[in-house]
Structure formats: structure tokens, C-alpha cells
Short mmCIF file of C-alpha atoms and ligand atoms in Angstrom, two decimals:
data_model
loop_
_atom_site.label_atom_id
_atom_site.label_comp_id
_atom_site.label_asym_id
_atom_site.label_seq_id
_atom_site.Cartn_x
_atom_site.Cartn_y
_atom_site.Cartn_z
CA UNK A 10 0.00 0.00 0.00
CA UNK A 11 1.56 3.07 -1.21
CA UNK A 12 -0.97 5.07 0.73
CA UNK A 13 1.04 7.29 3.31
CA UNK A 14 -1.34 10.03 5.83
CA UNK A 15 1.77 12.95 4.97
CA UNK A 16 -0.34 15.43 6.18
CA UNK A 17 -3.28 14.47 7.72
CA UNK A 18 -4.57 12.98 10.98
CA UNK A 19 -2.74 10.57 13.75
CA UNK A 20 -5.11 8.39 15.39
CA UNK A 21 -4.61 8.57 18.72
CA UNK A 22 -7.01 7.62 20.54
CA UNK A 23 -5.87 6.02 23.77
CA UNK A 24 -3.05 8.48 24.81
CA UNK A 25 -2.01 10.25 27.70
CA UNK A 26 -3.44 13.56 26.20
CA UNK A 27 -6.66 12.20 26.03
CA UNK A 28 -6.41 11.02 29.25
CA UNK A 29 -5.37 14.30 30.14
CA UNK A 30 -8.14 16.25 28.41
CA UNK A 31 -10.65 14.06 29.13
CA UNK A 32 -13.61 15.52 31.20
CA UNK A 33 -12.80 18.71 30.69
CA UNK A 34 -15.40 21.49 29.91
CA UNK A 35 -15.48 24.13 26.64
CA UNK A 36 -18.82 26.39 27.30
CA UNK A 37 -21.53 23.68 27.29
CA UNK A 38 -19.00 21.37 25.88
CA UNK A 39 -17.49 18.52 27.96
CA UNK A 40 -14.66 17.35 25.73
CA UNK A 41 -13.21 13.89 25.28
CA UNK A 42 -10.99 11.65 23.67
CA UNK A 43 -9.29 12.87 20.71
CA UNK A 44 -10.59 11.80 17.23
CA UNK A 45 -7.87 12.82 15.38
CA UNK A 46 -4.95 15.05 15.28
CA UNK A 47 -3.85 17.40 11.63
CA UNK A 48 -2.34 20.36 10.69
CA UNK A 49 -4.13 22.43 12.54
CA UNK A 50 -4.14 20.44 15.87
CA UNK A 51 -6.55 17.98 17.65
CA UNK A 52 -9.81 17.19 16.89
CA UNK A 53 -11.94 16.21 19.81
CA UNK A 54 -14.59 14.13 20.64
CA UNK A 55 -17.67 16.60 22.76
CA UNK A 56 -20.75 16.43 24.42
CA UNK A 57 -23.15 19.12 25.11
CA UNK A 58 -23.95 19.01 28.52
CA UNK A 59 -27.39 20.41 28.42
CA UNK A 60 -28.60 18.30 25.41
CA UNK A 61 -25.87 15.16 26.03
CA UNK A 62 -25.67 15.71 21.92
CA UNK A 63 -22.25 14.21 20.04
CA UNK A 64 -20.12 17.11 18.56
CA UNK A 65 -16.51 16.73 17.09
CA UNK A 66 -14.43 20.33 18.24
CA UNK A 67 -11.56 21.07 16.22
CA UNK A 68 -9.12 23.15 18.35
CA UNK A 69 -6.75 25.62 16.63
CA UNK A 70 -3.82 26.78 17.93
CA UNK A 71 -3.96 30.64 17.45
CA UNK A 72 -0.40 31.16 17.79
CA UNK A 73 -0.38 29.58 14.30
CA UNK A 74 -2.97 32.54 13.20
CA UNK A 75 -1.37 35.60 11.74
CA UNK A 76 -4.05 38.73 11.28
CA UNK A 77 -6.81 38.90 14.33
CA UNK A 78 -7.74 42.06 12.56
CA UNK A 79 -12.12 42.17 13.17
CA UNK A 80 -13.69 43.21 10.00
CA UNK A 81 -17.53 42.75 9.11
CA UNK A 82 -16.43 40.67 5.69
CA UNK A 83 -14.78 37.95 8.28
CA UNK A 84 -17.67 37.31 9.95
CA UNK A 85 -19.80 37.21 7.13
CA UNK A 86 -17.24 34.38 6.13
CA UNK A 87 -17.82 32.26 9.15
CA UNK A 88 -21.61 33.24 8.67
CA UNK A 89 -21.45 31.64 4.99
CA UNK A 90 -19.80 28.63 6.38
CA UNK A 91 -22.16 27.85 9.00
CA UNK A 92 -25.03 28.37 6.79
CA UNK A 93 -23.72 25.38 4.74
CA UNK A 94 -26.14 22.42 5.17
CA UNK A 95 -25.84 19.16 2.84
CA UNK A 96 -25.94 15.69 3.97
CA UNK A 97 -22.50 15.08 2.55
CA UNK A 98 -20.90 18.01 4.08
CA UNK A 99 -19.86 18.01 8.19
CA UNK A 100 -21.83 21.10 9.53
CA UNK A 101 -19.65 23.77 11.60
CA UNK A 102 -22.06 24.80 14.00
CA UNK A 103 -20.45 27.53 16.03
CA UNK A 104 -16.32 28.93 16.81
CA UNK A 105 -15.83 29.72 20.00
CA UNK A 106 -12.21 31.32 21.03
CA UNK A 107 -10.30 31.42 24.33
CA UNK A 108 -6.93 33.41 24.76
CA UNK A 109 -5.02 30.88 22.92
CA UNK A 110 -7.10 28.82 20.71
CA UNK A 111 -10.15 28.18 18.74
CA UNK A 112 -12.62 25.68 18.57
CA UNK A 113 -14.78 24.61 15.83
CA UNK A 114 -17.84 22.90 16.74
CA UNK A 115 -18.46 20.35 14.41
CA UNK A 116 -21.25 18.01 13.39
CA UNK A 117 -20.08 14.20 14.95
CA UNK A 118 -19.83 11.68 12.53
CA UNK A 119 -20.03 8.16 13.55
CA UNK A 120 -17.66 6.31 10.85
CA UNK A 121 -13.76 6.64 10.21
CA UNK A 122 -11.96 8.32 7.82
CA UNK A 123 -11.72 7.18 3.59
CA UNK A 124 -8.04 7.22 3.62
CA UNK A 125 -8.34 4.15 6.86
CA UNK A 126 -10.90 2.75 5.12
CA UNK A 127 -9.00 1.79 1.99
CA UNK A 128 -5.45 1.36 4.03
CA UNK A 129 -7.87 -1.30 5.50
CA UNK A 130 -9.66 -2.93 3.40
CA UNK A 131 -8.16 -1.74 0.02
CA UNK A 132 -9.71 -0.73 -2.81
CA UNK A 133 -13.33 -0.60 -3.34
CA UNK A 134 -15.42 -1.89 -6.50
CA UNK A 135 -16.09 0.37 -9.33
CA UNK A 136 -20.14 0.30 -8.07
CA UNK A 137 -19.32 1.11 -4.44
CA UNK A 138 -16.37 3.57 -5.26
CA UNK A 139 -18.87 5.59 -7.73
CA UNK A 140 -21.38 5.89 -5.12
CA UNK A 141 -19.02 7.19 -2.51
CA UNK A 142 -17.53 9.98 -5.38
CA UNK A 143 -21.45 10.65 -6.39
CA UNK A 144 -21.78 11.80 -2.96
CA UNK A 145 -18.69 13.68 -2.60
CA UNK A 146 -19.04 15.72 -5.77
CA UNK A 147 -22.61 16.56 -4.45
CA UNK A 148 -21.27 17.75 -1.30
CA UNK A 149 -18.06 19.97 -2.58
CA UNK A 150 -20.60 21.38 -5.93
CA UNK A 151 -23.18 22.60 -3.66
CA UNK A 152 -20.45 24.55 -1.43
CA UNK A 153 -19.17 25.72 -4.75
CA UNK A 154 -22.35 27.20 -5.41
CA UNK A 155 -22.47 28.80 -2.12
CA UNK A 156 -18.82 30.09 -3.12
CA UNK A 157 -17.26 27.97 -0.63
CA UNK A 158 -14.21 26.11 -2.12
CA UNK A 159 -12.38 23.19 -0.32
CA UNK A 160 -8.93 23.73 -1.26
CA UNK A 161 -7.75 20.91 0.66
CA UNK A 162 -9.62 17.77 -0.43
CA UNK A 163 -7.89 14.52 0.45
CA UNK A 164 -8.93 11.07 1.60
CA UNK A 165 -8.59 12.27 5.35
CA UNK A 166 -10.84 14.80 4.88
CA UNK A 167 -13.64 12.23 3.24
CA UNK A 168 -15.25 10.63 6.54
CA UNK A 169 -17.58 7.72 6.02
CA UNK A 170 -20.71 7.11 8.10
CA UNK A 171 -21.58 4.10 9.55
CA UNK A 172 -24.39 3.95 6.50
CA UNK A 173 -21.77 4.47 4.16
CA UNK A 174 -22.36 7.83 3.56
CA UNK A 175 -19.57 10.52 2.57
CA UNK A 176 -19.15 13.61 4.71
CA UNK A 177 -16.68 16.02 3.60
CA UNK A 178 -15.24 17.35 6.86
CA UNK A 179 -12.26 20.49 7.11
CA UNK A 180 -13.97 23.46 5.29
CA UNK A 181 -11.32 25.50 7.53
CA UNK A 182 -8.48 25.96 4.60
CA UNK A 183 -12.09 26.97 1.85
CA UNK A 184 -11.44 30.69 0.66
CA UNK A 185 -14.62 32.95 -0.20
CA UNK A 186 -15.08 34.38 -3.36
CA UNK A 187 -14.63 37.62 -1.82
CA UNK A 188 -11.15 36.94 -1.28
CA UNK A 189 -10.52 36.72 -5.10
CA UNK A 190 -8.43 39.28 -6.68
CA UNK A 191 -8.73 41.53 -9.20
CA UNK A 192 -8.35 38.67 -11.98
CA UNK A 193 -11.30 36.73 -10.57
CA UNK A 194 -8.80 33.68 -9.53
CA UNK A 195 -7.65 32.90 -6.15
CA UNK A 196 -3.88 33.69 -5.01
CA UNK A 197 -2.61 30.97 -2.25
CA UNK A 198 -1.20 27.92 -2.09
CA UNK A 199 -2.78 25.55 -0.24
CA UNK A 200 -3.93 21.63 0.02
CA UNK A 201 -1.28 18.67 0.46
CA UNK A 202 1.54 17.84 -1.76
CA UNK A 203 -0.35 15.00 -3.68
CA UNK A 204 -3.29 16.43 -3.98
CA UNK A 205 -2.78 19.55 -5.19
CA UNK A 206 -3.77 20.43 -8.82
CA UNK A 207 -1.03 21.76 -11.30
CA UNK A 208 -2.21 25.25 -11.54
CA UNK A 209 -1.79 25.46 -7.59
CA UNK A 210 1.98 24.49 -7.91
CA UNK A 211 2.25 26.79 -10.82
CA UNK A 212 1.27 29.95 -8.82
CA UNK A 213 0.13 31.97 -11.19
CA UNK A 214 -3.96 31.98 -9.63
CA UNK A 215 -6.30 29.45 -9.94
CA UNK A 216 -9.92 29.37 -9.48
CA UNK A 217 -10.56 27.15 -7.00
CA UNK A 218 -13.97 25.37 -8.10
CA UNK A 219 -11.39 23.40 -10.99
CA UNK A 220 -8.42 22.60 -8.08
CA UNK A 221 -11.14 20.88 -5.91
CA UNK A 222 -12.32 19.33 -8.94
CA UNK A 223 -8.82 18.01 -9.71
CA UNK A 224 -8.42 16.74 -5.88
CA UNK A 225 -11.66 14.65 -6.49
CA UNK A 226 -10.30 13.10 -9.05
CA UNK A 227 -7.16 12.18 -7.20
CA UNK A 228 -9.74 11.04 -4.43
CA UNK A 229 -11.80 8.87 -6.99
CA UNK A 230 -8.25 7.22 -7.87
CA UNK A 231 -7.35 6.20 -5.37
CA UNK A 232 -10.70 4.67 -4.29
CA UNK A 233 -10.47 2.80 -6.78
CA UNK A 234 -7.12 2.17 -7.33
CA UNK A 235 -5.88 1.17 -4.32
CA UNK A 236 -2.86 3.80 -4.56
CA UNK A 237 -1.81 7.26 -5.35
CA UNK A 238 -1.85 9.00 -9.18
CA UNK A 239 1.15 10.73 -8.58
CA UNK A 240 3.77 9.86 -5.37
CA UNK A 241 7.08 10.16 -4.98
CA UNK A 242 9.39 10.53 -1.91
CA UNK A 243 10.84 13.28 -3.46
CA UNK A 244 8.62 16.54 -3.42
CA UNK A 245 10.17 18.20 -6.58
CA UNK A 246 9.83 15.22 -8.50
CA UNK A 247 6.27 14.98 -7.08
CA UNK A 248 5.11 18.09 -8.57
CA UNK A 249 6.58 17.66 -12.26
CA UNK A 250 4.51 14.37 -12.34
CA UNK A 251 1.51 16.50 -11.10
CA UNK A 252 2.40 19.56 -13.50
CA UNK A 253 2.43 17.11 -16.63
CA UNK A 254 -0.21 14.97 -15.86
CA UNK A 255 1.85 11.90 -15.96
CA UNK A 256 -0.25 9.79 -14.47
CA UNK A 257 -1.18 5.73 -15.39
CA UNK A 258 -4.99 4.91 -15.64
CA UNK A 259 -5.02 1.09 -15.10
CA UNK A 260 -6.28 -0.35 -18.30
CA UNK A 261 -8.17 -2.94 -15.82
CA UNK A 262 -10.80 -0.03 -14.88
CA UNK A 263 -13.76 -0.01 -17.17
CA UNK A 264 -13.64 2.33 -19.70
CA UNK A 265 -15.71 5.05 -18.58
CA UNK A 266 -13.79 5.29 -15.24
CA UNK A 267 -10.45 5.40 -16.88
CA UNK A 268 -12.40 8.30 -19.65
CA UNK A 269 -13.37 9.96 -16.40
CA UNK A 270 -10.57 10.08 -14.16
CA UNK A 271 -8.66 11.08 -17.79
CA UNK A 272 -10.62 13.85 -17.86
CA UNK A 273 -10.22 15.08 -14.00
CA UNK A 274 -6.46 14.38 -14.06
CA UNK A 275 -6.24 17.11 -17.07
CA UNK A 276 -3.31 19.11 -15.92
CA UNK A 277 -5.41 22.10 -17.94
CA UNK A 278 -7.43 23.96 -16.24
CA UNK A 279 -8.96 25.53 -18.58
CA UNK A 280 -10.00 22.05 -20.48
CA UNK A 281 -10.41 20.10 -17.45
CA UNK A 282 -13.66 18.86 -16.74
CA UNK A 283 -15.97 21.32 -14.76
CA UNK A 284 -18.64 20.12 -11.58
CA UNK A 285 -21.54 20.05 -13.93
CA UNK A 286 -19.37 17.98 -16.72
CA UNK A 287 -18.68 15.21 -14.24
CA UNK A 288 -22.32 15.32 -13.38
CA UNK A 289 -23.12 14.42 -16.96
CA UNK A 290 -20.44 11.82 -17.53
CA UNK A 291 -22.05 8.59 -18.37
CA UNK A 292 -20.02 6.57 -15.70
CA UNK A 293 -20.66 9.28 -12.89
CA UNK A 294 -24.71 9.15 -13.87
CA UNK A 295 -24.88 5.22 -13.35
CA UNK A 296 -28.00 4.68 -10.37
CA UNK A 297 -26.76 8.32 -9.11
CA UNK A 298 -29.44 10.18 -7.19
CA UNK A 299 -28.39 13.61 -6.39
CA UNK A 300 -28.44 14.69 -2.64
CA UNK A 301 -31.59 17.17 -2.02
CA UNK A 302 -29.71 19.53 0.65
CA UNK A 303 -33.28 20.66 1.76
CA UNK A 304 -33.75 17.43 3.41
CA UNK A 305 -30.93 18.24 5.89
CA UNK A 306 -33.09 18.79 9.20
CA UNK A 307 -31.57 21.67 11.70
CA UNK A 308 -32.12 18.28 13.96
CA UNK A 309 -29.11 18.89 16.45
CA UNK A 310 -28.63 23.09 16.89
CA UNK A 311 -28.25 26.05 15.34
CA UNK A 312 -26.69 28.91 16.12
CA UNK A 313 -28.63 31.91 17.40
CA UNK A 314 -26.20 34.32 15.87
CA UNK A 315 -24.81 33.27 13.04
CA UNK A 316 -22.27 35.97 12.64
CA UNK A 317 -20.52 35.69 15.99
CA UNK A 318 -17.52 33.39 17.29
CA UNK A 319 -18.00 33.31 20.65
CA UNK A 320 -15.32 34.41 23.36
CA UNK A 321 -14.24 32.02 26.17
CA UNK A 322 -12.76 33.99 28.46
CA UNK A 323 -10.82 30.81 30.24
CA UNK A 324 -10.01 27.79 28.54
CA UNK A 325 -12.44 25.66 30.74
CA UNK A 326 -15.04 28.66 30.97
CA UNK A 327 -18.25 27.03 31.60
CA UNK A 328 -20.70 29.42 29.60
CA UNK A 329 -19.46 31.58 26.50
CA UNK A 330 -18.88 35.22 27.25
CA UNK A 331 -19.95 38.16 24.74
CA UNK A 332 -19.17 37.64 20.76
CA UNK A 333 -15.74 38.72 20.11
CA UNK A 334 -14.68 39.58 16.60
CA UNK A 335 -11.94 37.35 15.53
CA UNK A 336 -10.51 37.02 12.12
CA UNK A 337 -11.09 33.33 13.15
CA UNK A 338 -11.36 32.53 8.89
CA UNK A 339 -8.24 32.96 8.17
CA UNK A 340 -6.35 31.86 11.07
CA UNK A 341 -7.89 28.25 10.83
CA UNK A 342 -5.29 26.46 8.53
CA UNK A 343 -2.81 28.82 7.59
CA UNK A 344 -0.30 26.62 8.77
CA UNK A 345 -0.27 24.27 5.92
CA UNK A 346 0.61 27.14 2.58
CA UNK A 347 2.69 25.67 0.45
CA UNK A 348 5.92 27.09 -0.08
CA UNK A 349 7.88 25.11 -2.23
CA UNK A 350 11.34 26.49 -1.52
CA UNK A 351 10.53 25.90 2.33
CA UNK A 352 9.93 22.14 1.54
CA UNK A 353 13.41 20.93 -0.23
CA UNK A 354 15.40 23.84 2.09
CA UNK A 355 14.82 20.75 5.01
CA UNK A 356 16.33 18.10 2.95
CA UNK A 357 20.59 17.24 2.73
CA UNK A 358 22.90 16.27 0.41
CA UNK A 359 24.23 12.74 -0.45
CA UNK A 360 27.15 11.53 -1.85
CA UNK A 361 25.74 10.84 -5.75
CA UNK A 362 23.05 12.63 -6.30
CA UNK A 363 21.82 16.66 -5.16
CA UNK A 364 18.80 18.33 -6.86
CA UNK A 365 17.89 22.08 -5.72
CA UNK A 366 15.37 24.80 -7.22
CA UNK A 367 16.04 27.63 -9.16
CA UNK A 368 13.60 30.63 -10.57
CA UNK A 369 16.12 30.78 -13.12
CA UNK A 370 14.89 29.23 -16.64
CA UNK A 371 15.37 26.50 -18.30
CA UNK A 372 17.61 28.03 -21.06
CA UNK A 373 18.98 30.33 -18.57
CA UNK A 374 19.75 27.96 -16.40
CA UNK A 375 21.14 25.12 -19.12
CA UNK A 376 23.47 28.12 -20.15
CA UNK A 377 25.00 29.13 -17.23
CA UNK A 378 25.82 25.29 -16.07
CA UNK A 379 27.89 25.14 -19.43
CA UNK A 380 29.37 28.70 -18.23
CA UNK A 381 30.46 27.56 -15.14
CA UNK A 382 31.66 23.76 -15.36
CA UNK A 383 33.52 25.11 -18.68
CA UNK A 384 35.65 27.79 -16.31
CA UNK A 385 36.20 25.09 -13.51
CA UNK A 386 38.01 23.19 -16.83
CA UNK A 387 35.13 20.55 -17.37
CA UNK A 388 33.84 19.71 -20.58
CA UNK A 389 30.18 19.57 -21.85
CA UNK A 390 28.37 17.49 -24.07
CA UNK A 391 24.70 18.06 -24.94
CA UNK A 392 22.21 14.52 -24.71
CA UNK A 393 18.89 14.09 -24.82
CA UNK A 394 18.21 17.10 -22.93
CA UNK A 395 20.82 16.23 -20.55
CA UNK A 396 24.23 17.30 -19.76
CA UNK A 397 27.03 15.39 -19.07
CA UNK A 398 29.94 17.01 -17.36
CA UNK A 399 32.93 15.33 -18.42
CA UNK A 400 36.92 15.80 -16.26
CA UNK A 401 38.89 13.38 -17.75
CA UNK A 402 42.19 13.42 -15.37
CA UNK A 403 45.15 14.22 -17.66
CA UNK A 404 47.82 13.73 -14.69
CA UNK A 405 46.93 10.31 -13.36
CA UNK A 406 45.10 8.50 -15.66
CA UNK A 407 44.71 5.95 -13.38
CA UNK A 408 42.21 8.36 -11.38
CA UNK A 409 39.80 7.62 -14.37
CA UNK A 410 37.52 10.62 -15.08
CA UNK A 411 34.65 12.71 -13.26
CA UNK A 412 31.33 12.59 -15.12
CA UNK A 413 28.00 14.00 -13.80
CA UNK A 414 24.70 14.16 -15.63
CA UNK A 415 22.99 17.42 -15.18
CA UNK A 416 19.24 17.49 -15.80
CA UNK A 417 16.51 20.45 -15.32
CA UNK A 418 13.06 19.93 -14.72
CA UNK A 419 10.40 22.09 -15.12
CA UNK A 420 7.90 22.55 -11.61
CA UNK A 421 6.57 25.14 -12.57
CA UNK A 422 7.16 27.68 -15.47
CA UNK A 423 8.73 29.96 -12.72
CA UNK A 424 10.39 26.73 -10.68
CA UNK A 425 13.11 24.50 -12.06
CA UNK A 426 14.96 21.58 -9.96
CA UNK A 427 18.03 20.89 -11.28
CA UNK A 428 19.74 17.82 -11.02
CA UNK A 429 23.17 16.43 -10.63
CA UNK A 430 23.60 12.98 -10.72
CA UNK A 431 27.34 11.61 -10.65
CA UNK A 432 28.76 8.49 -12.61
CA UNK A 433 32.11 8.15 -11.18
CA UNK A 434 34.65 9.79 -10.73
CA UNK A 435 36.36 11.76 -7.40
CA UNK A 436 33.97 12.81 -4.86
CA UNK A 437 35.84 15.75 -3.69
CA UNK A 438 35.87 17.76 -7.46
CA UNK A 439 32.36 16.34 -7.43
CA UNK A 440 31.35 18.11 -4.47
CA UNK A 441 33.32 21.24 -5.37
CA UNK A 442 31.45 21.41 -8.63
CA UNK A 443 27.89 20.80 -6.96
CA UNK A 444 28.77 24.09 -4.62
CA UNK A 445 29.70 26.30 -7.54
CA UNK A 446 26.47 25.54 -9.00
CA UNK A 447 24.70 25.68 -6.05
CA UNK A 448 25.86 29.04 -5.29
CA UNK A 449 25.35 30.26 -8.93
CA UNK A 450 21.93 28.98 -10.03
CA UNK A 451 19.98 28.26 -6.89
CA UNK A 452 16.89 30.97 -5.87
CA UNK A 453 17.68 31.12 -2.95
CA UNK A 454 21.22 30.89 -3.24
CA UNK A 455 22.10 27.21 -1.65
CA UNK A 456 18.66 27.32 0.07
CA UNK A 457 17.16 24.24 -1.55
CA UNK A 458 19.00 21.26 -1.14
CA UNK A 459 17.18 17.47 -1.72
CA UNK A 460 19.17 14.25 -1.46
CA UNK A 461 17.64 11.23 -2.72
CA UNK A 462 20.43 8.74 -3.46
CA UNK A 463 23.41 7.63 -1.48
CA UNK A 464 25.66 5.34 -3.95
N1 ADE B 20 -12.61 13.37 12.85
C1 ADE B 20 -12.40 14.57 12.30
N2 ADE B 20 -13.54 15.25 12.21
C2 ADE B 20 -14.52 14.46 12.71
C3 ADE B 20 -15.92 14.58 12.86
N3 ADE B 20 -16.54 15.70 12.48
N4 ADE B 20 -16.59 13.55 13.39
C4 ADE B 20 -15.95 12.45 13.75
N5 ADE B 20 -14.64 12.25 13.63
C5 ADE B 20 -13.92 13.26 13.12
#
């Protein structure tokens, strides 16, 4: 199983923390075990004290939260979110803060995750997968149309009832359409590494109804697949596959799965299929009965003020205090942006092989290499794309030669990884020659080191 939870949740649910936490009271909330732990910190099992009703609280760390600037447009954000209501979507039914954190009061679903469903039991049939997908594109289209986008869809976010039934949970990272800019597309870079769509990576604004259609189809994959369209252990080499769709469709699906996941994997935005096209699709429309979001009852609570996060004034207050105005939209899920430089900066070199990022061009780039390895007295030749750095060792032949393949690979058209790669030769001139390259052609210099390959 190829299937790794990068960034999602750690069950954990019989832990000291738990233990720890356990009992303890939020408002009318008495909290309990922990249901899971992500990005943004744990979420918790709750009960309402006054009603004994199941909630799930996700609690947020605010140190993580930038900008607790109030404004009016905020809370009409965390007004549009609580509004949602579709059986396939986990309701948020009120934010309360303290001091230090704040806590999302979700709708409890009895079930477990997708992503530990299919670690489980594997891959689902093409009948049982499509009904699970039905039900997922009718939850993320009808926040669409309430112009709420997901921006982080991913298995972990998919929770399963006990009936079967999807519901999309983690509407924390979702940007408004009010937060567009002046091009009408949507600016940040969020969502986790394997799921993001191309145009995310690319950085150049993306509207973010097509990048949560792309993560569906990455979702549908792998439900019924077994495994992940793109993966690899190294994060630039992740994001080429992603940026040219290089992706196999196992010619065991039916046809009309492989057609459809063809045409959700389309590393085009702009000729990727939209919501409504996958609602058409002749595989998709196979015994599918859309979800009527009127039939979702207001059966557990709603909010008497839907534009207010609530202040807790202690951590373990017993009652909420008087509505506070807390830029609580943004701060939930900040944490996971995607800066691309930050990822490979954490990564080391090895003894063969170094890749690092530059802004630099391709040409650019492909030209300056040949500058600098021909005034460190190393010759070039030109393969396939490639180039192959060539010392042959005129003193002491018996040394043999250095030769290192270079290679450049587009991320991005504004974020190369170069590559060198070496075929023998001495290590030290080796290393010598990866520096001077390093500190030529990497943006930011010597900041973006990945090793992949030892020998
Ligand atoms: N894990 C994460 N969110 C949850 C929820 N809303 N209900 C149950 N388990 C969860």
C-alpha cells in the first residue's frame, strides 16, 4: 500500500493527552478523547452538557494565526460557512475562542476516515467507489455554489458514516469568493503535496472550483485504485509528475472510469472537466441520485447568531462570554501554505546525487551550467536534454575521469529543480562542482537542497 497520511490525521485515541483532556469542559462542551490530530491540531470528541448531543471540536492553535484584525467581511465568512447544510458536508455549527485557541464545533460523525478505510480494506469496487464519489461531488458542488471552495480535499478529509455515507469534513483551509483578486482567480497555495492540482503548484492563480475538482479526481483514484496517481518521496519530483499529468490509468478499470478520471487528471485547467461535466459523464450518472440539501433537518442546533464566534474567556469557561470579533477565517489552517522552496530547504545532500530549485529558466539555467563547469576546466556534451559534465584526469590517468549528468526539470514555469547525478569519478571535485552551482543557479542561493540517493 503506497498510501502514506503525509499530512493528515494521527489516530490517537488512547493516549495520555486524552487522558489528560478528558472531562474537561469548553462552554456547554465537555470534551473527550481525541478523534484525530492534523495540521491544525486535535480534533476532539464533545458532548453538550445540556442536550448530552455528540459534537466533534476542532481546536486551533492561534499562535499559528497571523491577522486577528475584526472586520464585518470575516464574519460574514464564518456566517457563509455555518449556513452550509448538505448531507454530505460536516456542519460547523459555532467557533468559539479562548486566549489561545479556537474551537470549531463540528457536526459528529459516527464512521472513520476514507483514507483508513482503503489502508484497510483496500480498494473498493467500481459500483461502491462511484457511489461514494457521487456523494462527494454533491457535497463539494453545492459549497461551490455557495462560493465555498475546499482547497484541501484529500482522503482524510472524506469521513464515512456508519451507513456508508460521505461527509466532507475540514472546510477550515475553503477561501470565499470575496477573497478573489482583481483577476477573478484565487492567489494561495494551499492543500497537500499530492493532492494539489497543477495550476496550484504553478502559482500563477487558480480558481478554486477546478483545483477541488482536480483533488476529487485524485480522491476517486485512489478509491479505486488502491494507490496514489502521482507519489514520490521526493517533493520536486512529485510536482513535475503533477504539473504534466503523468499519471497511469489502469487499463483494468472499465472504460468510462479510466475516460473519467482522464478527464479530471487534465493538468489544464482551462479544459479540465468542470462540476456540472462530471455530473453528466455517463459513468458518474450510473443509479446516481443527487443529494436534495433541503432534506438536511436543523435536527441537532443552530446557532442563534450566526455571525458571531463566541469568546471564552478561560479555557475551561463554563458558559461563552460576549461575541468577540476574531478574524477566526483565516487563522484556521494557515499553517499548511505551500511554499515550495521551504519544503526541499529541510532536505541534505548525499554523496551521488543533489537536486535544488532555481527561478532561473530553463535556457537560462542550461546556459549558465555550461558557463560555469567550462571555467572550472570541465567539458560539456549536450544529450537528450541532458548534460554530461565530463573531467577526464590528464595527470593520473589511473584516477579515471569525473562525469556528472545534469538534468533540469520544469515545476513550474517559474520553478526549475536541477539535477546532478554523478557516474564516477572523485567525490571531492564532485562536491566542489555541486557548490559552484549551487551558489550560482539556486533561488535562494544554496537554500534548496534534496538528497535522494546515497551510492
Ligand atoms: N474526525 C475529524 N472530524 C470528525 C468529525 N466531524 N466527526 C468524527 N470524527 C472526526
Amino acid at each position: 500500500m503506497v498510501l502514506v497520511n503525509n499530512f493528515g490525521v494521527n489516530k490517537n485515541n488512547n493516549n495520555k493527552n486524552n487522558q489528560s483532556h478528558e472531562g474537561m469542559r469548553l462552554g456547554k462542551y465537555e470534551l473527550g478523547r481525541t478523534l484525530g490530530e492534523g495540521n491544525f491540531g486535535k480534533v476532539k470528541f464533545a458532548k453538550n452538557i445540556d442536550s448530552d448531543q455528540p459534537f466533534a471540536i476542532k481546536i486551533i492553535d492561534k499562535n499559528k494565526i497571523i491577522d486577528l484584525n475584526i472586520t464585518n467581511q470575516i464574519k460574514r465568512e464564518i456566517a457563509a460557512l455555518k449556513l452550509l447544510r448538505h448531507p454530505n458536508v460536516v456542519k460547523l455549527y459555532e467557533v468559539l475562542a479562548s486566549k489561545t485557541k479556537i474551537y470549531m464545533v463540528l457536526e459528529y460523525v459516527t464512521g472513520e476516515e476514507l483514507f483508513d478505510k482503503i489502508v484497510s480494506k483496500g480498494k473498493l469496487n467500481e459500483d461502491k467507489g462511484r457511489k461514494l464519489f457521487q456523494q462527494l461531488i454533491d457535497g463539494v458542488s453545492y459549497c461551490h455554489s455557495k462560493g465555498v471552495f475546499h482547497r484541501d480535499l484529500k482522503l482524510e478529509n472524506v469521513l464515512v458514516d456508519t451507513k456508508g455515507n460521505v461527509e466532507i469534513t475540514d472546510f477550515g483551509l475553503s477561501a470565499m469568493q470575496q477573497q478573489f483578486r482583481a483577476d477573478g482567480l484565487l492567489h494561495t497555495t494551499c492543500g497537500s503535496p499530492n493532492y494539489v492540482a497543477p495550476e496550484i503548484i504553478a502559482n500563477r492563480g487558480y480558481d478554486g472550483a477546478t483545483s477541488d475538482v482536480w483533488s476529487c479526481g485524485v480522491i476517486l483514484y485512489v478509491i479505486l485504485t488502491g494507490y496514489l496517481p502521482f507519489d514520490d518521496r521526493n517533493l520536486a519530483v512529485l510536482y513535475q509528475k503533477i504539473f504534466k499529468g503523468d499519471v497511469q490509468i489502469p487499463k483494468w478499470l472499465s472504460a468510462g472510469a479510466q475516460n473519467i478520471i482522464k478527464r479530471i487528471l487534465d493538468p489544464n485547467p482551462e479544459t479540465r472537466i468542470t462540476m456540472a461535466g462530471i455530473k453528466e459523464d455517463p459513468w458518474f450518472k450510473q443509479d446516481y441520485t443527487p443529494a436534495d440539501p433541503d432534506d438536511e433537518e436543523d435536527d441537532v442546533y443552530i446557532d442563534d447568531d450566526a455571525f458571531s464566534i463566541h469568546e471564552l474567556h478561560e479555557e475551561e469557561h463554563r458558559s461563552p462570554g460576549s461575541p468577540t470579533q476574531i478574524n477566526a477565517f483565516q487563522l484556521i489552517g494557515m499553517s499548511s501554505f505551500l511554499d515550495l522552496s521551504g519544503f526541499f530547504e529541510q532536505e541534505h545532500v548525499s554523496e551521488r546525487k543533489i537536486r535544488f530549485t532555481s527561478n532561473l529558466s530553463a535556457k537560462d539555467l542550461i546556459e549558465r551550467i555550461e558557463d560555469t563547469v567550462t571555467e572550472m576546466g570541465f567539458r560539456v556534451q549536450k544529450k537528450n536534454g541532458k548534460l554530461k559534465v565530463i573531467q577526464e584526469n590528464k595527470v593520473q590517468k589511473s584516477l579515471g575521469c569525473l562525469s556528472v549528468i545534469v538534468e533540469v526539470f520544469e515545476i513550474s514555469p517559474s520553478l526549475f529543480v536541477v539535477e546532478l547525478r554523478k557516474s564516477c569519478g572523485d567525490a571531492s571535485v564532485y562536491r566542489q562542482l555541486c557548490k559552484k552551482l549551487l551558489n550560482d543557479l539556486s533561488v535562494p542561493p544554496r537554500q534548496a537542497l534534496v538528497s535522494s540517493e546515497v551510492n
